[in-house]
Short mmCIF file of C-alpha atoms and ligand atoms in Angstrom, two decimals:
data_model
loop_
_atom_site.label_atom_id
_atom_site.label_comp_id
_atom_site.label_asym_id
_atom_site.label_seq_id
_atom_site.Cartn_x
_atom_site.Cartn_y
_atom_site.Cartn_z
CA MET H 1 26.95 4.93 -13.14
CA SER H 2 25.36 8.05 -11.34
CA ILE H 3 27.49 11.45 -11.09
CA ILE H 4 24.79 12.69 -8.60
CA PRO H 5 26.89 13.41 -5.25
CA PRO H 6 25.26 11.96 -2.32
CA ILE H 7 22.34 13.86 -0.92
CA ILE H 8 21.36 11.93 1.88
CA THR H 9 21.68 13.88 5.14
CA PRO H 10 23.29 11.89 8.04
CA ASP H 11 19.99 12.35 9.98
CA LEU H 12 17.83 10.68 7.04
CA GLN H 13 20.57 7.83 6.63
CA SER H 14 18.74 5.00 7.91
CA SER H 15 19.02 1.13 7.23
CA ALA H 16 15.80 1.80 4.93
CA THR H 17 16.67 0.62 1.11
CA ARG H 18 16.45 2.89 -1.78
CA PHE H 19 13.17 1.41 -2.51
CA VAL H 20 11.75 1.92 0.90
CA ARG H 21 12.76 5.42 1.03
CA ALA H 22 11.34 6.24 -2.44
CA CYS H 23 7.88 4.67 -1.27
CA LEU H 24 8.21 7.31 1.73
CA ARG H 25 9.15 10.07 -0.60
CA LYS H 26 12.44 10.57 1.06
CA PRO H 27 15.27 11.55 -1.08
CA VAL H 28 17.45 8.86 -3.04
CA ASP H 29 20.25 8.82 -5.16
CA ARG H 30 18.08 7.59 -8.17
CA SER H 31 14.77 5.97 -8.72
CA PRO H 32 14.71 2.50 -7.62
CA VAL H 33 13.71 -0.08 -10.11
CA TRP H 34 11.84 -3.29 -10.06
CA PHE H 35 9.28 -5.11 -12.18
CA LEU H 36 5.85 -6.38 -12.06
CA ARG H 37 5.93 -10.31 -12.66
CA GLN H 38 9.67 -10.17 -12.61
CA ALA H 39 9.61 -13.80 -11.77
CA GLY H 40 7.54 -15.40 -14.57
CA ARG H 41 7.46 -17.53 -17.91
CA TYR H 42 9.64 -15.16 -19.59
CA MET H 43 12.61 -16.41 -17.60
CA ARG H 44 14.37 -19.79 -18.31
CA GLU H 45 15.16 -20.32 -14.67
CA TYR H 46 11.32 -20.10 -13.70
CA MET H 47 10.28 -22.48 -16.44
CA GLU H 48 13.02 -24.94 -15.41
CA VAL H 49 11.06 -25.02 -11.99
CA ARG H 50 7.57 -25.10 -13.58
CA ARG H 51 8.61 -28.23 -15.36
CA HIS H 52 8.39 -30.06 -12.25
CA HIS H 53 5.89 -28.05 -10.18
CA SER H 54 2.58 -26.52 -10.84
CA LEU H 55 2.29 -22.84 -10.16
CA LEU H 56 0.09 -23.48 -6.77
CA GLU H 57 3.04 -26.08 -5.62
CA ILE H 58 5.57 -23.42 -6.27
CA CYS H 59 3.51 -20.79 -4.09
CA LYS H 60 2.82 -23.17 -1.39
CA SER H 61 6.48 -24.52 -1.04
CA PRO H 62 8.30 -21.79 0.76
CA LYS H 63 11.61 -23.15 -0.31
CA LEU H 64 10.64 -23.06 -4.13
CA ALA H 65 8.78 -19.75 -3.72
CA ALA H 66 11.86 -18.13 -2.24
CA GLU H 67 14.28 -19.74 -4.63
CA VAL H 68 12.00 -18.36 -7.73
CA THR H 69 11.77 -14.85 -5.89
CA ILE H 70 15.61 -14.64 -5.36
CA THR H 71 16.66 -15.87 -8.63
CA ALA H 72 14.65 -13.39 -10.49
CA ALA H 73 15.75 -10.50 -8.34
CA GLU H 74 19.40 -11.52 -8.44
CA LYS H 75 19.26 -12.06 -12.28
CA LEU H 76 17.60 -8.88 -12.92
CA ASP H 77 19.66 -6.94 -10.17
CA VAL H 78 16.69 -5.05 -9.05
CA ASP H 79 16.10 -2.89 -5.95
CA ALA H 80 13.35 -4.94 -4.71
CA ALA H 81 12.01 -8.47 -4.69
CA ILE H 82 8.23 -9.29 -4.67
CA ILE H 83 7.40 -12.59 -2.89
CA PHE H 84 6.29 -15.21 -5.78
CA ALA H 85 2.77 -16.01 -4.80
CA ASP H 86 -0.78 -15.55 -6.39
CA LEU H 87 -3.40 -13.08 -5.72
CA LEU H 88 -5.99 -15.91 -5.65
CA LEU H 89 -4.26 -17.82 -2.76
CA PRO H 90 -6.89 -16.33 -0.10
CA LEU H 91 -9.81 -17.71 -1.83
CA GLU H 92 -9.01 -21.43 -0.66
CA CYS H 93 -8.96 -20.45 2.93
CA MET H 94 -12.29 -18.92 2.39
CA GLY H 95 -13.71 -21.90 0.82
CA LEU H 96 -13.32 -21.26 -2.79
CA ASP H 97 -11.52 -23.84 -4.67
CA PHE H 98 -9.97 -22.86 -7.88
CA GLU H 99 -7.54 -24.15 -10.44
CA PHE H 100 -5.04 -22.71 -13.12
CA GLN H 101 -5.83 -24.22 -16.49
CA GLN H 102 -3.55 -24.29 -18.87
CA GLY H 103 -3.82 -21.53 -21.23
CA GLU H 104 -6.95 -20.23 -19.58
CA GLY H 105 -6.13 -18.66 -16.31
CA PRO H 106 -7.69 -19.26 -13.13
CA VAL H 107 -11.20 -21.05 -12.92
CA ILE H 108 -13.08 -20.85 -9.71
CA HIS H 109 -14.96 -23.95 -9.31
CA LYS H 110 -18.25 -22.60 -7.69
CA PRO H 111 -18.33 -18.83 -8.36
CA LEU H 112 -20.18 -16.74 -5.72
CA ARG H 113 -23.59 -15.82 -7.27
CA ASP H 114 -26.07 -15.16 -4.23
CA ALA H 115 -26.03 -13.61 -0.59
CA ALA H 116 -26.21 -17.37 0.72
CA ALA H 117 -22.97 -18.06 -0.92
CA ILE H 118 -21.33 -14.89 0.38
CA ASP H 119 -22.61 -15.73 4.03
CA ALA H 120 -21.15 -19.22 3.83
CA LEU H 121 -17.46 -17.65 3.20
CA VAL H 122 -15.17 -18.38 6.22
CA THR H 123 -12.81 -15.51 7.43
CA THR H 124 -11.15 -17.58 10.27
CA ARG H 125 -8.63 -19.63 8.38
CA ALA H 126 -6.19 -17.05 7.03
CA SER H 127 -3.73 -18.83 9.14
CA GLU H 128 -3.39 -21.47 6.49
CA LEU H 129 -1.78 -18.93 4.44
CA ALA H 130 1.24 -18.96 6.76
CA TYR H 131 3.46 -20.62 3.77
CA VAL H 132 3.67 -17.23 2.11
CA GLY H 133 4.96 -15.68 5.42
CA GLU H 134 7.68 -18.51 5.50
CA ALA H 135 8.75 -17.89 2.14
CA ILE H 136 9.29 -14.21 2.71
CA GLN H 137 11.38 -15.16 5.92
CA ARG H 138 13.82 -17.17 3.59
CA VAL H 139 13.87 -14.20 1.20
CA VAL H 140 14.79 -11.66 3.89
CA THR H 141 17.51 -14.10 5.39
CA HIS H 142 18.99 -14.01 1.74
CA PHE H 143 18.91 -10.40 1.00
CA HIS H 144 18.97 -8.89 4.61
CA ASP H 145 18.77 -5.16 4.18
CA ARG H 146 20.37 -5.15 0.56
CA ILE H 147 17.09 -4.57 -1.25
CA GLY H 148 13.36 -4.14 -0.40
CA ILE H 149 11.01 -7.15 0.17
CA ILE H 150 7.47 -6.61 -1.30
CA GLY H 151 4.48 -8.95 0.11
CA PHE H 152 1.25 -8.48 -1.49
CA CYS H 153 -2.46 -9.31 -1.75
CA GLY H 154 -5.42 -8.53 -3.96
CA ALA H 155 -7.88 -5.63 -3.19
CA PRO H 156 -11.23 -6.13 -2.29
CA PHE H 157 -13.02 -5.07 -5.76
CA THR H 158 -10.43 -7.28 -7.86
CA LEU H 159 -10.46 -10.55 -5.60
CA ALA H 160 -14.35 -10.05 -5.61
CA SER H 161 -14.65 -10.06 -9.42
CA TYR H 162 -12.64 -13.24 -9.22
CA MET H 163 -14.88 -15.02 -6.91
CA ILE H 164 -18.07 -13.80 -8.45
CA GLU H 165 -17.10 -14.19 -12.37
CA GLY H 166 -15.31 -17.76 -11.58
CA GLY H 167 -12.17 -16.23 -13.53
CA GLY H 168 -11.27 -13.26 -16.05
CA SER H 169 -13.85 -11.28 -17.38
CA ARG H 170 -14.75 -8.82 -20.00
CA ASN H 171 -17.66 -6.90 -18.86
CA TYR H 172 -17.81 -7.96 -15.30
CA ILE H 173 -21.53 -8.40 -15.44
CA GLU H 174 -22.11 -10.77 -12.70
CA THR H 175 -19.92 -8.38 -10.50
CA LYS H 176 -21.44 -5.57 -11.16
CA LYS H 177 -24.99 -7.16 -10.76
CA ILE H 178 -24.43 -8.01 -7.24
CA MET H 179 -22.90 -4.49 -6.65
CA TYR H 180 -25.71 -2.77 -8.06
CA ARG H 181 -28.75 -5.02 -6.94
CA TYR H 182 -27.70 -6.71 -3.63
CA PRO H 183 -25.50 -3.72 -2.14
CA ASP H 184 -25.68 -5.27 1.36
CA ALA H 185 -24.34 -8.73 0.20
CA TRP H 186 -21.74 -6.75 -1.75
CA ARG H 187 -20.53 -4.80 1.37
CA LYS H 188 -20.65 -8.19 3.27
CA LEU H 189 -18.46 -9.97 0.68
CA LEU H 190 -15.88 -6.78 0.73
CA ASP H 191 -15.88 -6.74 4.56
CA LYS H 192 -15.08 -10.29 4.74
CA LEU H 193 -12.24 -10.10 2.37
CA VAL H 194 -10.87 -7.17 4.33
CA VAL H 195 -10.72 -9.41 7.42
CA VAL H 196 -8.61 -12.06 5.71
CA LEU H 197 -6.54 -9.59 3.73
CA ARG H 198 -5.88 -7.77 6.78
CA GLU H 199 -4.52 -10.75 8.56
CA PHE H 200 -2.56 -12.11 5.41
CA ALA H 201 -0.77 -8.75 5.08
CA ALA H 202 0.03 -9.01 8.78
CA GLN H 203 1.53 -12.41 8.46
CA GLN H 204 3.67 -11.12 5.47
CA VAL H 205 4.78 -8.04 7.39
CA ALA H 206 5.67 -10.26 10.63
CA ALA H 207 7.81 -12.42 8.27
CA GLY H 208 9.94 -9.11 7.27
CA ALA H 209 8.02 -7.71 4.23
CA ASP H 210 8.94 -4.00 4.05
CA VAL H 211 6.00 -2.81 1.80
CA ILE H 212 2.96 -4.29 0.93
CA GLN H 213 1.43 -3.84 -2.69
CA ILE H 214 -2.19 -4.23 -3.14
CA PHE H 215 -3.36 -5.18 -6.48
CA ASP H 216 -6.45 -3.79 -7.97
CA SER H 217 -5.53 -4.97 -11.36
CA TRP H 218 -9.10 -4.70 -12.65
CA ALA H 219 -10.31 -1.49 -10.87
CA GLY H 220 -10.30 0.16 -14.16
CA ALA H 221 -13.62 -1.83 -15.28
CA LEU H 222 -15.31 0.86 -13.02
CA SER H 223 -16.75 4.16 -13.60
CA VAL H 224 -15.56 6.91 -11.08
CA PRO H 225 -18.86 7.06 -9.30
CA ASP H 226 -18.92 3.25 -9.09
CA TYR H 227 -15.50 3.16 -7.66
CA ARG H 228 -16.32 6.14 -5.10
CA ASP H 229 -19.71 4.42 -4.13
CA PHE H 230 -18.88 0.57 -4.01
CA VAL H 231 -14.97 0.31 -3.66
CA LEU H 232 -13.35 3.28 -2.35
CA PRO H 233 -14.65 3.21 1.50
CA ILE H 234 -13.53 -0.33 2.01
CA THR H 235 -10.31 -0.15 0.03
CA ARG H 236 -9.25 2.99 2.33
CA THR H 237 -9.79 0.73 5.36
CA LEU H 238 -7.69 -2.05 3.93
CA VAL H 239 -5.07 0.44 3.12
CA ARG H 240 -5.11 1.96 6.63
CA GLU H 241 -4.97 -1.25 8.39
CA VAL H 242 -1.85 -2.58 6.48
CA GLN H 243 -0.17 0.98 7.29
CA SER H 244 -0.80 0.41 10.62
CA LEU H 245 1.29 -2.56 10.77
CA GLY H 246 4.03 -0.07 10.19
CA VAL H 247 5.01 -0.52 6.22
CA PRO H 248 4.12 1.75 3.20
CA VAL H 249 1.39 0.46 0.84
CA ILE H 250 1.57 0.53 -2.80
CA TYR H 251 -1.94 0.67 -4.68
CA PHE H 252 -1.94 -0.73 -8.07
CA GLY H 253 -4.65 -0.87 -10.85
CA VAL H 254 -4.53 -0.81 -15.04
CA ASP H 255 -6.61 1.43 -16.87
CA THR H 256 -6.94 3.82 -14.16
CA ALA H 257 -6.00 7.31 -15.55
CA SER H 258 -9.76 8.54 -14.46
CA LEU H 259 -9.68 6.93 -11.08
CA LEU H 260 -6.50 8.13 -9.94
CA PRO H 261 -7.38 10.94 -7.75
CA ALA H 262 -10.18 8.81 -6.06
CA MET H 263 -7.56 6.02 -5.80
CA ARG H 264 -5.33 8.62 -3.97
CA GLU H 265 -8.06 8.99 -1.44
CA THR H 266 -7.31 5.44 -0.10
CA GLY H 267 -4.30 7.11 1.43
CA ALA H 268 -2.01 4.77 -0.12
CA ASP H 269 1.80 6.02 -0.04
CA VAL H 270 2.31 4.97 -3.53
CA LEU H 271 0.09 4.61 -6.60
CA GLY H 272 1.01 2.19 -9.32
CA LEU H 273 0.29 3.94 -12.70
CA ASP H 274 -0.62 1.86 -15.86
CA TRP H 275 1.29 3.03 -19.19
CA ARG H 276 -1.47 4.72 -20.80
CA THR H 277 -1.12 7.98 -18.91
CA PRO H 278 2.15 9.89 -18.97
CA LEU H 279 3.89 9.83 -15.61
CA ASP H 280 4.27 13.58 -15.51
CA GLN H 281 0.71 14.15 -16.24
CA ALA H 282 -0.64 11.53 -13.69
CA TRP H 283 1.81 12.81 -10.98
CA HIS H 284 0.92 16.32 -11.49
CA GLY H 285 -2.99 15.32 -11.22
CA LEU H 286 -2.40 13.92 -8.06
CA ASP H 287 -0.69 17.25 -6.74
CA TYR H 288 2.55 15.25 -6.05
CA ALA H 289 0.75 14.19 -2.72
CA CYS H 290 1.85 10.35 -2.97
CA ALA H 291 4.63 8.57 -4.50
CA VAL H 292 4.14 6.92 -8.09
CA GLN H 293 5.43 3.70 -9.74
CA GLY H 294 5.81 2.98 -13.17
CA ASN H 295 5.23 3.18 -15.99
CA LEU H 296 6.78 1.75 -19.15
CA ASP H 297 4.37 -0.18 -21.44
CA PRO H 298 5.59 -3.87 -20.83
CA ILE H 299 5.37 -4.65 -24.64
CA THR H 300 8.08 -1.90 -25.24
CA LEU H 301 10.61 -4.52 -23.84
CA PHE H 302 10.06 -6.19 -27.25
CA ALA H 303 11.71 -3.24 -29.20
CA GLU H 304 15.32 -2.63 -29.86
CA PRO H 305 17.42 -1.65 -26.91
CA GLU H 306 18.09 2.02 -28.18
CA PHE H 307 14.51 2.45 -28.57
CA ILE H 308 13.80 1.02 -24.79
CA ARG H 309 16.51 3.36 -23.56
CA THR H 310 14.66 6.31 -25.13
CA ARG H 311 11.39 5.28 -23.42
CA VAL H 312 12.92 4.57 -19.98
CA HIS H 313 14.88 7.82 -20.26
CA GLN H 314 11.59 9.63 -21.14
CA ILE H 315 9.89 8.26 -17.99
CA LEU H 316 12.92 9.31 -15.82
CA ASP H 317 12.59 12.80 -17.23
CA GLN H 318 9.10 13.07 -16.28
CA ALA H 319 9.69 12.19 -12.83
CA ALA H 320 12.27 14.80 -12.90
CA GLY H 321 14.22 13.63 -9.84
CA ARG H 322 11.22 14.20 -7.51
CA ALA H 323 11.35 12.17 -4.33
CA GLY H 324 8.78 9.47 -4.65
CA HIS H 325 9.57 7.91 -8.05
CA ILE H 326 9.95 3.82 -8.33
CA PHE H 327 10.71 2.74 -11.93
CA ASN H 328 8.59 -0.03 -12.83
CA LEU H 329 6.51 -1.24 -16.05
CA GLY H 330 2.68 -0.33 -16.61
CA HIS H 331 1.73 -3.92 -15.89
CA GLY H 332 3.42 -7.19 -15.62
CA ILE H 333 6.18 -8.75 -17.97
CA VAL H 334 4.36 -11.08 -20.64
CA PRO H 335 5.67 -14.37 -21.84
CA GLY H 336 8.30 -14.18 -24.55
CA THR H 337 9.95 -11.12 -23.31
CA PRO H 338 13.62 -11.35 -23.86
CA VAL H 339 15.28 -11.03 -20.48
CA GLU H 340 18.16 -9.12 -21.78
CA ASN H 341 15.86 -6.21 -22.49
CA VAL H 342 14.74 -6.33 -18.91
CA GLN H 343 18.27 -6.22 -17.59
CA ALA H 344 18.95 -3.53 -20.04
CA VAL H 345 16.07 -1.48 -18.52
CA VAL H 346 17.95 -1.84 -14.95
CA LYS H 347 21.36 -0.59 -16.62
CA PHE H 348 19.33 2.12 -18.34
CA VAL H 349 17.74 3.28 -15.21
CA ARG H 350 21.10 3.34 -13.32
CA GLU H 351 23.09 5.18 -16.07
CA TYR H 352 20.40 8.02 -16.46
CA VAL H 353 21.58 11.47 -15.52
CA PRO H 354 18.84 13.74 -14.60
CA ALA H 355 18.51 17.04 -16.40
CA HIS H 356 16.32 18.34 -13.50
CA ARG H 357 18.69 18.35 -10.62
CA ASP H 358 17.33 21.38 -9.13
CA VAL H 359 14.11 19.53 -8.10
CA ARG H 360 15.66 16.66 -6.51
CA HIS H 361 18.05 18.97 -4.43
CA ALA H 362 15.09 21.23 -3.59
O1 CP3 A 401 7.30 -11.92 -9.91
C1 CP3 A 401 5.90 -11.53 -9.58
O2 CP3 A 401 5.50 -10.68 -9.92
C2 CP3 A 401 5.04 -12.32 -8.29
C3 CP3 A 401 4.23 -13.38 -8.69
C4 CP3 A 401 2.96 -13.22 -9.00
C5 CP3 A 401 2.28 -14.01 -9.54
N1 CP3 A 401 0.89 -13.72 -9.66
C6 CP3 A 401 2.34 -15.27 -10.13
C7 CP3 A 401 1.87 -16.03 -11.41
C8 CP3 A 401 2.07 -11.86 -8.72
C9 CP3 A 401 2.42 -10.58 -7.88
C10 CP3 A 401 0.79 -12.26 -9.31
C11 CP3 A 401 -0.30 -11.45 -8.84
C12 CP3 A 401 -1.91 -11.87 -9.75
N2 CP3 A 401 -2.19 -13.06 -9.76
C13 CP3 A 401 -2.44 -10.89 -10.12
C14 CP3 A 401 -2.08 -9.42 -10.12
C15 CP3 A 401 -1.15 -8.97 -11.15
C16 CP3 A 401 -1.66 -8.26 -12.25
O3 CP3 A 401 -1.13 -8.95 -13.40
O4 CP3 A 401 -2.31 -7.26 -12.35
C17 CP3 A 401 -3.53 -11.62 -10.96
C18 CP3 A 401 -4.38 -10.82 -11.68
C19 CP3 A 401 -3.37 -12.56 -10.44
C20 CP3 A 401 -4.26 -13.82 -10.72
C21 CP3 A 401 -3.66 -14.82 -12.04
N3 CP3 A 401 -2.54 -15.55 -11.76
C22 CP3 A 401 -3.90 -14.88 -13.33
C23 CP3 A 401 -5.08 -14.07 -14.22
C24 CP3 A 401 -3.02 -15.51 -13.88
C25 CP3 A 401 -3.02 -16.08 -15.58
C26 CP3 A 401 -2.64 -15.04 -16.35
C27 CP3 A 401 -1.31 -15.84 -17.08
O5 CP3 A 401 -0.35 -14.70 -17.19
O6 CP3 A 401 -1.15 -16.66 -17.36
C28 CP3 A 401 -2.23 -16.16 -12.98
C29 CP3 A 401 -0.92 -17.18 -13.03
C30 CP3 A 401 0.30 -16.62 -12.56
N4 CP3 A 401 0.41 -16.16 -11.44
C31 CP3 A 401 1.46 -16.87 -13.30
C32 CP3 A 401 2.40 -16.58 -12.34
C33 CP3 A 401 3.92 -16.41 -12.54
C34 CP3 A 401 1.66 -17.50 -14.65
C35 CP3 A 401 1.26 -18.80 -14.76
C36 CP3 A 401 2.27 -19.91 -14.65
O7 CP3 A 401 3.44 -19.72 -14.23
O8 CP3 A 401 1.70 -20.86 -14.64
#
C-alpha cells in the first residue's frame, strides 16, 4: 500500500489511467507496471488454450485473443493489458506466408532477396488484420477504463529483417546486404511497411487501444550511423503518424544502450529500455526528455523473492519518483518463469515507498 498522499490536482484528473498518464509524463501516485510477453508459455492458462489451438489460431480468433489477454492481465493484476497478437501478422497481408515451427520460431517461406520481390509486396490489404481490432474491442469492453489497453506493431527495421532473413538471425547479413547495396529497394520496402503499419495501428486505435507500442526488437544489431542513415527517418515517420491518431507511442528495442539518443529522435513518447543499462543512466542520457519503460532483467524472475524485491526497488530508486516511469522488464518473460514471482513484482512495485519524494512533488 502506498503512503504517498494523492498529488493529482483536480485539473489534471481525467479518465486517463495511471498507465496512460505515465506515458504522457503526467504525475501519478506510483509507477504503473505491466510485463512484456505477459500472456505466454510460462502461464498455465495460456498453455491450456495452446493445447487446443495454434498460436495463429489464437491471434486470429478475437474471442480467444481477448480471453488470453484478459486472463493474463487479471491474474497479474497489472496496470495495462497488451493485446495478444504477433509482430509478424502484417506479413501475410503483404503477400509473405509464414509459420511458427515448434522450437524454431517463425519461418517465412519465401524471404525477400531482391528488388522484384519488394516490388511485388502488397500494401492494400491491411483491412485483413481487422481481427486484432476486434480482439481489442472485446478487451476494452471488459476493462473499460480500469487499466490501459496497449495495441502494437513491429517497427520497419525489425519487420524488414524477418522478411529478408526468413526468420530470426544472428548477423543480419542478408538484411544489411540489401540495406547497403540496394538502398532504393531498402527504402521502398520500409515505405511499404509503413503504409500497412499505419493502417494497422489506426485500426487498433479505432478499436480502443490507448497506447501503441512499436517493437524494434532487433534494432540493437545496427551501428549508430546505420540506424541513423537507414532506419531513423522512416521510423520517425511511423511514430508521428501513430501519434497523429491521438495516442502516445512506446518505442522498444533490445541492446540499444548506444542507440537510445537516436531512438529518442523518433519523437516517441516513451522509450522501452533493455536491462543492460541502469535506468537512471539511460534516462539521464536522454535528458529526461521522454518517458521510459523498464527495465528488470527477465531472468531475475528465477531468483528468490527477496532478491527480486531488491532489484525491483533499485529500479524504482533510479526512477526516483520522476513523472514518466513505467515499470516493466527489459525484454519478454521467458517460458519456465514462476508465475508467482511475476505476481510478486507487482506487489513489490505497489509497496515501494520512494526515498526521493521531492522529485515527484516538484
Ligand atoms: O503478452 C504479450 O506480450 C502479447 C503477445 C505477443 C506475442 N508476440 C505472442 C507470441 C507479443 C507482444 C509478440 C511480439 C513479438 N513477436 C515480437 C516482439 C517482442 C519481443 O520479444 O521483442 C517478436 C520478435 C515476435 C516474433 C515471434 N513470435 C518470435 C521470434 C516467436 C518465437 C519465439 C518464442 O518465444 O518461441 C514468436 C512466437 C510467439 N508470439 C509466442 C507468443 C506467446 C510463443 C510461441 C507460442 O505460444 O507458441
